[in-house]
Tab-separated table of C-alpha atoms and ligand atoms in Angstrom:
chain	number	residue	atom	x	y	z
J	1	MET	CA	18.122	-21.083	-13.287
J	2	THR	CA	19.381	-19.889	-9.774
J	3	THR	CA	17.005	-17.294	-7.982
J	4	THR	CA	20.147	-15.977	-6.121
J	5	VAL	CA	23.280	-14.850	-7.168
J	6	ALA	CA	25.675	-12.536	-5.298
J	7	GLY	CA	25.331	-8.424	-6.238
J	8	MET	CA	22.768	-9.384	-8.829
J	9	SER	CA	19.016	-8.707	-9.092
J	10	VAL	CA	16.128	-11.602	-9.178
J	11	PRO	CA	15.922	-13.110	-12.643
J	12	ALA	CA	13.978	-11.036	-15.426
J	13	ARG	CA	11.342	-13.837	-15.289
J	14	TRP	CA	10.211	-13.348	-12.104
J	15	TYR	CA	9.058	-9.708	-13.395
J	16	THR	CA	7.262	-11.508	-16.340
J	17	ASP	CA	6.216	-15.385	-15.541
J	18	PRO	CA	2.300	-15.805	-14.929
J	19	ALA	CA	3.208	-18.573	-12.813
J	20	ILE	CA	5.276	-16.810	-10.534
J	21	PHE	CA	2.788	-13.991	-10.243
J	22	GLU	CA	0.011	-16.565	-9.419
J	23	ARG	CA	2.731	-17.831	-6.534
J	24	GLU	CA	3.070	-14.340	-5.193
J	25	ARG	CA	-0.422	-14.019	-4.893
J	26	THR	CA	-0.862	-16.788	-2.479
J	27	GLN	CA	2.369	-16.640	-0.828
J	28	ILE	CA	3.116	-12.863	-0.560
J	29	PHE	CA	-0.428	-10.983	-0.921
J	30	GLY	CA	-2.479	-14.179	0.593
J	31	ARG	CA	0.087	-13.933	3.914
J	32	THR	CA	0.828	-10.152	4.793
J	33	TRP	CA	-1.216	-7.409	5.662
J	34	GLN	CA	-3.185	-5.641	2.932
J	35	TRP	CA	-4.159	-1.948	3.251
J	36	VAL	CA	-7.903	-2.336	2.351
J	37	GLY	CA	-9.583	0.868	3.160
J	38	ARG	CA	-9.735	3.735	5.911
J	39	VAL	CA	-11.358	3.522	9.564
J	40	ASP	CA	-13.263	6.725	8.676
J	41	GLN	CA	-15.481	4.663	6.166
J	42	VAL	CA	-16.304	1.919	9.223
J	43	SER	CA	-16.800	4.181	12.069
J	44	ALA	CA	-20.334	3.819	12.629
J	45	PRO	CA	-21.983	0.335	13.607
J	46	GLY	CA	-23.240	-1.082	10.513
J	47	ALA	CA	-20.743	0.421	8.158
J	48	TYR	CA	-19.071	-1.417	5.685
J	49	PHE	CA	-16.828	-1.758	2.384
J	50	THR	CA	-15.950	-4.639	0.311
J	51	CYS	CA	-12.535	-5.068	-1.202
J	52	GLU	CA	-10.197	-7.786	-2.512
J	53	VAL	CA	-7.591	-9.355	-1.327
J	54	ALA	CA	-5.401	-11.689	-3.450
J	55	GLY	CA	-8.379	-12.378	-5.460
J	56	GLU	CA	-10.586	-13.246	-2.441
J	57	PRO	CA	-13.695	-10.806	-1.662
J	58	LEU	CA	-14.087	-9.602	1.459
J	59	VAL	CA	-16.335	-7.184	3.208
J	60	VAL	CA	-15.094	-4.943	6.303
J	61	VAL	CA	-17.990	-4.099	8.883
J	62	ARG	CA	-18.201	-2.498	12.025
J	63	GLY	CA	-20.140	-4.573	14.058
J	64	THR	CA	-23.083	-3.255	16.616
J	65	ASP	CA	-20.329	-4.438	19.530
J	66	GLY	CA	-18.093	-1.763	17.739
J	67	GLN	CA	-15.969	-4.516	16.731
J	68	LEU	CA	-14.038	-4.230	13.357
J	69	ARG	CA	-14.253	-7.639	11.208
J	70	ALA	CA	-13.336	-8.450	7.914
J	71	LEU	CA	-15.881	-11.412	6.460
J	72	TRP	CA	-15.232	-13.539	3.502
J	73	ASN	CA	-18.197	-11.666	1.043
J	74	VAL	CA	-19.304	-15.357	-0.182
J	75	CYS	CA	-23.019	-16.652	0.693
J	76	ARG	CA	-22.971	-19.991	1.861
J	77	HIS	CA	-25.434	-21.407	-0.310
J	78	LYS	CA	-24.355	-20.612	-3.734
J	79	ALA	CA	-21.298	-18.190	-3.251
J	80	ALA	CA	-22.772	-15.184	-4.615
J	81	PRO	CA	-21.887	-11.855	-2.657
J	82	VAL	CA	-23.634	-10.707	0.493
J	83	ALA	CA	-22.565	-7.442	0.155
J	84	GLU	CA	-21.744	-4.785	-2.624
J	85	GLY	CA	-19.770	-1.460	-2.668
J	86	SER	CA	-20.053	0.129	0.774
J	87	GLY	CA	-22.552	1.762	2.896
J	88	THR	CA	-24.631	1.077	6.195
J	89	VAL	CA	-26.483	-2.128	6.836
J	90	ARG	CA	-28.540	-3.896	10.198
J	91	ARG	CA	-27.777	-7.356	8.392
J	92	PHE	CA	-26.171	-8.610	5.115
J	93	GLN	CA	-28.596	-10.072	2.598
J	94	CYS	CA	-27.470	-12.163	-0.010
J	95	GLY	CA	-28.910	-10.711	-3.549
J	96	TYR	CA	-29.049	-14.432	-5.003
J	97	HIS	CA	-31.697	-16.333	-2.920
J	98	GLY	CA	-31.799	-13.817	0.142
J	99	TRP	CA	-29.976	-15.637	3.352
J	100	THR	CA	-29.296	-13.071	5.757
J	101	TYR	CA	-26.259	-12.964	8.112
J	102	GLY	CA	-25.499	-10.442	10.955
J	103	LEU	CA	-22.504	-8.062	11.314
J	104	ASP	CA	-20.482	-10.828	12.728
J	105	GLY	CA	-21.174	-13.405	10.077
J	106	THR	CA	-23.841	-15.470	11.897
J	107	LEU	CA	-26.205	-16.813	9.452
J	108	LEU	CA	-29.823	-15.519	10.403
J	109	GLY	CA	-32.518	-16.470	7.674
J	110	THR	CA	-32.742	-18.849	4.951
J	111	PRO	CA	-35.725	-18.217	3.304
J	112	HIS	CA	-37.684	-21.192	1.574
J	113	PHE	CA	-34.918	-23.469	2.537
J	114	SER	CA	-35.660	-26.566	4.071
J	115	GLU	CA	-32.802	-27.585	6.544
J	116	GLY	CA	-31.557	-30.774	4.891
J	117	GLU	CA	-29.686	-33.493	6.112
J	118	GLY	CA	-26.024	-32.273	7.404
J	119	PHE	CA	-26.824	-28.803	7.360
J	120	ARG	CA	-26.230	-26.411	10.690
J	121	ARG	CA	-27.049	-23.423	10.649
J	122	ALA	CA	-23.991	-22.826	13.267
J	123	ASP	CA	-21.744	-23.843	11.006
J	124	ASN	CA	-22.707	-21.931	7.661
J	125	GLY	CA	-21.793	-18.391	8.904
J	126	LEU	CA	-19.489	-16.149	6.780
J	127	PRO	CA	-15.680	-16.898	7.922
J	128	SER	CA	-13.545	-14.142	9.008
J	129	ALA	CA	-10.367	-12.988	8.225
J	130	ARG	CA	-7.904	-10.972	10.408
J	131	VAL	CA	-8.084	-7.121	10.473
J	132	ALA	CA	-5.959	-4.499	11.846
J	133	THR	CA	-5.630	-1.119	11.881
J	134	TRP	CA	-2.692	1.539	11.719
J	135	GLY	CA	-3.482	5.418	12.049
J	136	PRO	CA	-6.314	5.496	9.445
J	137	LEU	CA	-5.843	2.629	7.721
J	138	VAL	CA	-7.671	-0.704	7.850
J	139	PHE	CA	-5.721	-3.632	7.001
J	140	VAL	CA	-6.842	-7.402	6.282
J	141	ASN	CA	-4.293	-10.435	6.547
J	142	LEU	CA	-5.995	-13.612	4.929
J	143	ASP	CA	-3.637	-15.716	6.735
J	144	PRO	CA	-4.446	-16.850	10.399
J	145	GLU	CA	-0.698	-17.777	11.330
J	146	ALA	CA	0.547	-14.200	10.147
J	147	GLU	CA	2.300	-12.252	12.757
J	148	PRO	CA	-0.048	-9.682	14.324
J	149	LEU	CA	0.391	-6.040	12.412
J	150	GLU	CA	1.421	-4.443	15.532
J	151	ARG	CA	4.524	-6.984	15.719
J	152	VAL	CA	5.067	-6.192	11.910
J	153	LEU	CA	5.339	-2.268	12.868
J	154	ALA	CA	6.986	-2.969	16.172
J	155	PRO	CA	10.327	-2.183	14.645
J	156	VAL	CA	9.291	1.565	14.041
J	157	GLY	CA	8.204	1.787	17.798
J	158	ASP	CA	6.870	5.282	18.778
J	159	ARG	CA	9.214	7.002	16.199
J	160	PHE	CA	6.349	8.734	14.219
J	161	GLU	CA	4.706	9.645	17.099
J	162	ARG	CA	5.143	13.249	16.742
J	163	TYR	CA	3.126	12.918	13.207
J	164	PRO	CA	-0.893	13.147	14.095
J	165	LEU	CA	-1.248	9.219	12.577
J	166	ASP	CA	-4.427	8.883	14.379
J	167	GLU	CA	-6.042	12.106	13.317
J	168	LEU	CA	-5.600	12.198	9.826
J	169	VAL	CA	-8.312	13.691	7.518
J	170	PHE	CA	-8.984	11.964	4.260
J	171	GLN	CA	-8.853	14.213	1.359
J	172	ARG	CA	-8.671	12.823	-2.232
J	173	ASP	CA	-7.093	9.872	-3.964
J	174	LEU	CA	-5.180	9.216	-7.182
J	175	SER	CA	-5.194	6.111	-9.067
J	176	LEU	CA	-3.178	5.064	-12.299
J	177	GLU	CA	-3.137	1.615	-14.220
J	178	ILE	CA	0.765	0.714	-14.882
J	179	GLN	CA	1.761	-1.588	-17.504
J	180	CYS	CA	4.505	-3.162	-15.705
J	181	ASN	CA	4.899	-5.953	-12.942
J	182	TRP	CA	4.321	-4.422	-9.088
J	183	LYS	CA	7.833	-5.131	-8.121
J	184	VAL	CA	8.940	-3.068	-10.727
J	185	MET	CA	7.116	-0.016	-9.233
J	186	ALA	CA	7.870	-1.230	-5.719
J	187	GLU	CA	11.605	-1.213	-6.755
J	188	ASN	CA	11.038	2.373	-8.131
J	189	LEU	CA	9.503	3.629	-4.942
J	190	ARG	CA	12.637	2.373	-2.797
J	191	GLU	CA	15.548	4.244	-4.319
J	192	CYS	CA	16.252	7.701	-5.615
J	193	TYR	CA	19.338	6.726	-7.709
J	194	HIS	CA	16.664	7.368	-10.819
J	195	CYS	CA	15.812	10.720	-9.888
J	196	PRO	CA	18.305	13.171	-11.264
J	197	SER	CA	17.824	11.245	-14.522
J	198	VAL	CA	14.065	10.734	-14.262
J	199	HIS	CA	12.857	13.479	-12.338
J	200	PRO	CA	14.419	16.943	-12.834
J	201	SER	CA	11.805	18.820	-10.835
J	202	LEU	CA	11.944	16.608	-7.703
J	203	THR	CA	15.648	16.745	-7.922
J	204	ALA	CA	15.347	20.349	-7.596
J	205	ALA	CA	13.047	20.063	-4.952
J	206	TYR	CA	14.889	17.247	-2.641
J	207	GLU	CA	18.151	16.462	-1.728
J	208	VAL	CA	17.636	12.935	-3.646
J	209	GLU	CA	21.481	12.073	-3.225
J	210	GLU	CA	21.027	10.967	0.471
J	211	THR	CA	17.559	8.891	1.044
J	212	HIS	CA	18.844	7.499	4.560
J	213	PRO	CA	17.721	3.917	3.777
J	214	GLU	CA	17.105	1.893	6.614
J	215	PRO	CA	15.578	-1.839	6.258
J	216	VAL	CA	14.027	-2.682	9.468
J	217	GLY	CA	12.045	-5.848	9.673
J	218	ASP	CA	9.210	-5.939	6.885
J	219	LEU	CA	9.896	-2.203	6.847
J	220	ASP	CA	11.815	-0.323	4.681
J	221	ILE	CA	12.570	3.539	5.443
J	222	MET	CA	13.669	6.237	3.615
J	223	PHE	CA	13.976	10.043	4.769
J	224	ILE	CA	14.132	12.846	1.883
J	225	ALA	CA	15.179	16.282	2.927
J	226	GLU	CA	13.950	19.288	1.261
J	227	ARG	CA	16.248	21.414	-0.329
J	228	CYS	CA	14.700	24.782	0.664
J	229	ALA	CA	14.031	25.642	4.378
J	230	SER	CA	11.839	28.325	3.116
J	231	PRO	CA	9.802	29.012	0.151
J	232	THR	CA	12.069	32.235	-1.077
J	233	GLU	CA	14.960	29.907	-1.265
J	234	GLN	CA	14.478	28.736	-4.695
J	235	ARG	CA	18.101	27.589	-5.830
J	236	GLY	CA	17.827	27.434	-9.406
J	237	ALA	CA	14.908	25.246	-9.133
J	238	PRO	CA	12.731	24.781	-12.279
J	239	LYS	CA	9.320	26.866	-12.942
J	240	ASP	CA	7.451	23.537	-12.385
J	241	ALA	CA	9.072	22.833	-9.161
J	242	ALA	CA	6.127	24.225	-6.955
J	243	ILE	CA	6.335	22.490	-4.005
J	244	LEU	CA	9.544	25.070	-3.321
J	245	SER	CA	6.964	27.915	-3.541
J	246	PHE	CA	4.670	26.335	-0.673
J	247	ASP	CA	4.380	27.830	2.325
J	248	ARG	CA	6.296	25.854	4.969
J	249	HIS	CA	5.487	27.705	7.719
J	250	ARG	CA	2.324	25.762	8.459
J	251	VAL	CA	3.725	22.396	9.496
J	252	HIS	CA	2.709	20.177	12.236
J	253	GLU	CA	3.399	21.679	15.481
J	254	THR	CA	5.017	18.852	17.443
J	255	LEU	CA	7.368	17.984	14.526
J	256	ARG	CA	11.105	18.743	15.059
J	257	ASP	CA	13.619	20.467	12.833
J	258	ARG	CA	14.380	17.624	10.654
J	259	GLU	CA	10.935	16.460	10.339
J	260	ARG	CA	9.575	19.851	9.350
J	261	ARG	CA	12.548	19.995	6.217
J	262	GLY	CA	11.348	16.712	4.670
J	263	SER	CA	9.729	13.373	4.259
J	264	TYR	CA	9.652	9.856	5.669
J	265	TYR	CA	8.645	6.883	3.196
J	266	ILE	CA	7.697	4.192	5.247
J	267	HIS	CA	7.129	1.105	3.214
J	268	LEU	CA	5.602	-1.940	4.357
J	269	PHE	CA	6.085	-5.097	2.817
J	270	PRO	CA	5.021	-6.095	0.263
J	271	ASN	CA	2.863	-3.432	-1.542
J	272	LEU	CA	2.072	0.281	1.380
J	273	MET	CA	3.917	3.224	1.186
J	274	LEU	CA	3.192	5.580	4.034
J	275	SER	CA	4.491	9.071	3.401
J	276	LEU	CA	4.850	11.353	6.264
J	277	GLY	CA	5.322	15.122	5.294
J	278	PRO	CA	5.577	18.528	6.878
J	279	ASP	CA	2.222	19.166	6.626
J	280	HIS	CA	0.254	16.344	4.920
J	281	ALA	CA	0.508	12.503	4.693
J	282	SER	CA	-0.073	9.751	2.209
J	283	ALA	CA	-0.595	6.039	1.513
J	284	LEU	CA	0.295	4.475	-1.391
J	285	LYS	CA	-0.763	0.709	-2.424
J	286	LEU	CA	0.345	-1.255	-5.365
J	287	THR	CA	-2.161	-3.769	-6.474
J	288	PRO	CA	-1.041	-6.349	-8.948
J	289	ALA	CA	-3.359	-6.994	-11.494
J	290	ALA	CA	-1.403	-9.377	-13.707
J	291	GLU	CA	2.176	-9.952	-14.130
J	292	ASP	CA	2.698	-7.117	-16.155
J	293	ARG	CA	0.023	-4.931	-14.842
J	294	VAL	CA	-0.377	-2.722	-11.528
J	295	VAL	CA	-2.756	-0.338	-10.210
J	296	TRP	CA	-1.093	2.336	-8.409
J	297	SER	CA	-3.375	4.273	-6.002
J	298	ARG	CA	-2.512	6.953	-3.578
J	299	GLN	CA	-4.914	8.667	-0.989
J	300	TYR	CA	-3.720	11.859	0.798
J	301	PHE	CA	-4.510	13.064	4.263
J	302	SER	CA	-4.653	16.380	5.762
J	303	TYR	CA	-3.161	17.054	9.563
J	304	PRO	CA	-5.788	18.564	12.096
J	305	GLY	CA	-5.465	21.980	12.538
J	306	LEU	CA	-3.770	22.600	9.250
J	307	PRO	CA	-6.015	23.875	5.948
J	308	ALA	CA	-6.968	20.891	4.046
J	309	ALA	CA	-6.194	21.506	0.512
J	310	ASP	CA	-3.507	24.011	0.723
J	311	PRO	CA	-0.411	21.801	0.712
J	312	LEU	CA	-1.986	19.281	-2.063
J	313	ASP	CA	-3.247	22.024	-4.097
J	314	ALA	CA	0.001	23.717	-4.015
J	315	THR	CA	1.956	20.668	-5.181
J	316	TRP	CA	-0.615	18.652	-7.539
J	317	GLU	CA	1.076	19.431	-10.969
J	318	PHE	CA	4.475	18.604	-9.453
J	319	ARG	CA	3.091	15.391	-8.002
J	320	LEU	CA	1.354	14.365	-11.174
J	321	VAL	CA	4.656	14.793	-13.406
J	322	ALA	CA	6.482	12.782	-11.323
J	323	TYR	CA	4.122	10.200	-11.171
J	324	ARG	CA	4.247	10.004	-15.142
J	325	GLU	CA	7.538	10.186	-15.279
J	326	ASP	CA	7.477	6.901	-12.834
J	327	LYS	CA	4.855	5.465	-15.026
J	328	ALA	CA	6.842	5.893	-18.539
J	329	ILE	CA	10.398	4.492	-17.187
J	330	CYS	CA	8.580	1.541	-15.237
J	331	GLU	CA	6.603	0.800	-18.249
J	332	GLU	CA	9.902	0.602	-20.437
J	333	VAL	CA	11.907	-1.442	-18.000
J	334	GLN	CA	8.870	-4.173	-18.197
J	335	LYS	CA	9.540	-4.267	-21.956
J	336	GLY	CA	13.233	-4.467	-21.525
J	337	LEU	CA	12.947	-7.423	-18.911
J	338	ARG	CA	11.039	-9.215	-21.615
J	339	SER	CA	14.112	-8.855	-23.649
J	340	ARG	CA	15.948	-12.403	-23.845
J	341	SER	CA	18.950	-10.362	-24.238
J	342	TYR	CA	18.550	-9.559	-20.252
J	343	VAL	CA	18.857	-12.001	-17.406
J	344	ARG	CA	19.211	-10.423	-14.469
J	345	GLY	CA	20.293	-6.884	-13.371
J	346	TRP	CA	22.789	-5.676	-10.703
J	347	TYR	CA	22.581	-3.808	-6.971
J	348	SER	CA	23.966	-0.490	-7.160
J	349	THR	CA	24.921	1.080	-3.433
J	350	LYS	CA	22.412	3.158	-3.848
J	351	GLU	CA	19.511	0.312	-3.592
J	352	PRO	CA	19.686	-1.023	-0.513
J	353	LEU	CA	15.984	-1.278	-0.181
J	354	ILE	CA	15.895	-3.027	-3.099
J	355	ARG	CA	17.923	-5.544	-1.984
J	356	HIS	CA	16.191	-5.922	1.253
J	357	PHE	CA	13.038	-6.209	-0.891
J	358	HIS	CA	13.673	-9.025	-2.894
J	359	ASP	CA	15.147	-10.626	0.289
J	360	LEU	CA	11.445	-10.363	1.677
J	361	VAL	CA	10.003	-11.635	-1.826
J	362	LEU	CA	12.379	-14.512	-1.885
J	363	GLY	CA	12.006	-15.493	2.100
J	364	ARG	CA	8.157	-15.268	1.289
J	365	MET	CA	8.383	-17.474	-1.714
J	366	VAL	CA	9.883	-20.625	-0.177
J	367	GLU	CA	8.541	-23.860	-1.883
J	368	GLU	CA	10.822	-22.825	-4.957
J	369	HIS	CA	14.208	-21.784	-4.211
Y	1	FES	S1	-26.409	-17.534	-3.178
Y	1	FES	FE1	-26.954	-16.953	-1.223
Y	1	FES	S2	-28.722	-17.086	-0.899
Y	1	FES	FE2	-28.187	-18.346	-2.681
Y	2	FE2	FE1	10.607	8.050	-9.076
């Protein structure tokens, strides 16, 4: 079956076929910048956290030289991990036979090991992957040939400089597992065509009819304004539209009028969405677990000088309702995608970012289309 048909979406089997899922893992997730953790977790020398990218175990660590590194968390002896969880160390020690490595990956100690023919200590350090940061977020890229993160982000330039990206303070996180292909959820996040039907509360709170979509390079940007400029203007919203009753006077002071009245949603291909609101920010990652399972995880940040918990507390229940609504519809969609009656769907005029997202997916899956 041809992969592309004008005006039509990618084939349904792209959401259900384990072989395509495996190709995506290496060709998309193994070659793009993947958000793995936060800068505050690795601010001190020796601080590290472990993570996984496209099935590869890694450890991100701050060296005594101040450098941030991403090392493969695989001992050169028999492939056991050299680090677990997170913490602070002076060196890594493998839990299996005790080989030790410096924070830059250099092999230091090989207890009770007679260095046999062909073994060279200098060749047996932990290999490193590329690492970069954006605001409070740490990214890793397994592809040595990939474009630098700053070049991927270049299209946005200094457009978001009024947001305090480098000073965001981590507050809390939320994680859900959803029984759908990662692209079903990635698409859901790139349109609000579904909002009036799926999210009545959200629709009362936001101007969902106009998402100001902008496809730019590997980014998809949306801006959605809040319906109410002030908390007193409820405009017939349902009672659970709690976001409308939040005191919006406490917004980040450098923001301009438009930025005070809505949120940007910046999607970095393939699986990160950074939201910048008037009083807080969040980052959402979709981690594919199988062709029909994705882990949706979001971290929330406050802005310096603003009350940490208030913006989130005031809107938490409202958010949970919207997340559950999306989870439920995406799981139904996944069932439909398995139906033999459905081969592929259509793009609406409200879904330009899905079209762009599919172009990016297809552009990466070069070998077989
Ligand atoms: S596997 Fe690491 S020391 Fe043996
Ligand atoms: Fe939604």
